Each structure stands twice: as structure tokens, then as C-alpha cells.
Amino acid sequence: MGKIILTGDRPTGKLHVGHYVGSLRRRVEMQDSGEFEKIFIMIADAQALTDNAEHPEKVRENIIEVALDYLAAGLDPSKCTIFIQSQIPELTELTFYYMNLVTVARLHRNPTVKNEIVMRGFEESIPAGFFTYPVSQTSDITAFKATTVPVGEDQLPMLEQAREIVRKFNSVYGEVLVEPVAVVPDNETCKRLPGTDGKAKMSKSLGNCIYLADSAEEVKAKVMNMYTDPNHIKVTDPGTVEGNAVFTYLDAFSKPEHFPKYLPDYNNLEELKDHYRRGGLGDVKIKRFLCAVLEEELAPIRARRAEFAKRIPEVLEMLRQGSIEARATAAATLDEVKAAMRINYFEDDAWVKEQSAKYSAGDAQ
Ligand code: TRP
């Protein structure tokens, strides 16, 4: 069997450049590589509701934003199936069965969930749905028999959890499910792009994100305000590159060919960093360079986004069709799962016959 991709995002906001370098860019490359038999891209609205139950409108209003971000980034519905999680009830059904294959203690140990519990201040008041979302994520992956899951590094514990559930399922009920492999960015910086304020986490509430939907002016204003080295006050001061958001973004986005084009005094990023460390290089100059580099990558995305935004009925139809297609695949897997679990009573003619025989034999005695 060929390789199959499944991945997705929670629709709690527009996608930002962290999503882009962390996973989205790679998905598009994988899509265009022709190496994959099927590619499923899921808008994880049901998962988003696990910690937004009281704000369904927040999830609802971001469905189209995320779909537009996908299309803008280059995901192509003729090559991949883009769908909405809640439209596939088979996923919830799988989750209910997988729930029996994982312990509460194991879920407590999941580092991503642990971290999210702290971030959201849940403590003991954590919704059961949120606590168990790693199990639901296992359903997302296994329903499509995904071999390959391109995600950000923060999702690795989810993949580990999925692999464990798959192994458990297959050992108890027989080989039905496929063990997935995560694909994370190979560039260290792309694994965790910081916010424009230098903070580790990009988040809408911190106002430190550059969105794929941002205009050129917005991107420029954000870059010009970016956190650099607080001790680099005069141009002549030696500067620090580590933890300096402008350099981190250059690590993630700049390519050798950008230098002759936009900053011909330097041959490469190393030379630029060396000069900054020695002193004599001002922040504004590097920020202008970063603006040019970002613009090269973001301008075509922004233009495509604007085009798709004019064709919302088509975008919705694409999501509807994608969901129908995805559902058929998930339903086929669920059938296999139920057969393996021996709960496919009415599809099992032999079983039906056996029952009559068994009980009528009983009557005869
Ligand atoms: N948890 C992912 C996120 O936070 C979204 C997601 C849901 C996902 N189900 C998935 C990712 C399955 C990969 C595979 O964005």
C-alpha cells in the first residue's frame, strides 16, 4: 500500500507564519512530490471545541479562514482532500472504542496535554473531552490509515500516543490499524518559530503573530517592531544573535539567493550574523532585509488568498465534497474495526446462523 498523509489544524484563528514553516509549507511540498497515494487535510473543529465549548462561534468563524489559508499556501483540492472533522461521525465512534485502550494515568503523562492544562489554567476543572483529545486525534489519524503525519514538534506526544493505541488495538483485535510516523521540520528554527516579541509561543492573545492573511503594511509594521537584542542600543554595540527574533526569522525564511538580491554586502546569513556580533550593524537594516525576505514568500500567498476569498461558494463546496469523500474512507475503516472487535453482528451471516442453531438446539433438549 502507498503512503497516506493525514494532518490538520484547530480552527481557533487564522494561520500564522509559525504554522507555515512548522508544517504547512512541508505539506505543500509533500503534496507536490507525488509520493503519496492519498492526502487528507482536516480542519479540526471538534477538537477545537474541546476547550472552546462555550464559544462555538469562535470555531465556526475560523473554518473559512483556515480553508483560505490552506488554499493560499498551495494546498490543491485536486491533489488532496480537505475536510471538516465534525462532519465525520465515524471519528467519534472510533474514539469511544479507543478510549478503552488507554489509561487515565497514561493520558496524564502526555506532555502536550500537561502543558496545555497549565497554559489554560484548567487544573482540576479540565473538560473530559479536552483531557482525552489525544485519543480522538488517534481516531483522526487511523481512520484514514495514515502512514505519515506532518506536524509541528509540539504534536510528537500525540503521535506517540496514537502509535501506542494502534499497537494495543492490533494486538488485542488483530492487525487492522496502521502505525503512523510524524514528520517534523528538519530546520531547528522552523520547529518553534517564536513570536515577534521574542516569546517562545506565538498566540493571538499575545498579539505577537504574523498571519498569512496580513497585508504587506501589517507585516512591515510587525517586523519593524520586532524584538531584537535589548542590549544592542547603538549601532556600534556588539549584538547577540541567539534569542534575537529577527535572526530567528531569518534562519527560518532566508535563502542564499536573497543576499545578492536584497543585501549584496553579505554573501550569506553567517556573515550577517558575524557583523552583528562584532557591532556596527543596525537593527533597522536587518529588519528591512527580513521584510524583503518575508515579502517574497508571503506576497504570492496573500494574492492567492485574496482570489479565493472572492469565491467563497466554491470554497464551501470544496469543503463539503472533501467531507463526503473523507467520510467514505473513515466509514470503511470503522467497518473493519467493528468486524475485528466482533461487534458487527448483522454483517456477520455466520454468526447470525450460529445463534439460531445454538438456541434452537437448546429448545430441543
Ligand atoms: N492537534 C492539532 C493542532 O493542535 C490538530 C489535529 C487534530 C491534528 N487532529 C490531528 C494534527 C491529527 C495531526 C493529526 O493543530
PDB file of C-alpha atoms in Angstrom, residues 50 75 113 147 192 206 233 274 279 341 353 360:
ATOM      1  CA  THR A  50     -12.782  20.562  23.492  1.00  0.00           C
ATOM      2  CA  LEU A  75      -2.824  23.005  -0.925  1.00  0.00           C
ATOM      3  CA  VAL A 113      -1.735  17.949  27.356  1.00  0.00           C
ATOM      4  CA  THR A 147       1.289   6.412   7.433  1.00  0.00           C
ATOM      5  CA  ARG A 192       9.452  26.524  17.045  1.00  0.00           C
ATOM      6  CA  LEU A 206      -0.283  37.971  22.895  1.00  0.00           C
ATOM      7  CA  ILE A 233      21.355  50.109  21.679  1.00  0.00           C
ATOM      8  CA  ASP A 274      29.147  37.824  12.406  1.00  0.00           C
ATOM      9  CA  GLY A 279      28.998  45.562  16.289  1.00  0.00           C
ATOM     10  CA  MET A 341     -13.917  -6.184  17.610  1.00  0.00           C
ATOM     11  CA  LYS A 353     -26.911 -18.560  11.674  1.00  0.00           C
ATOM     12  CA  SER A 360     -32.873 -23.942  18.739  1.00  0.00           C
TER      13      SER A 360
END
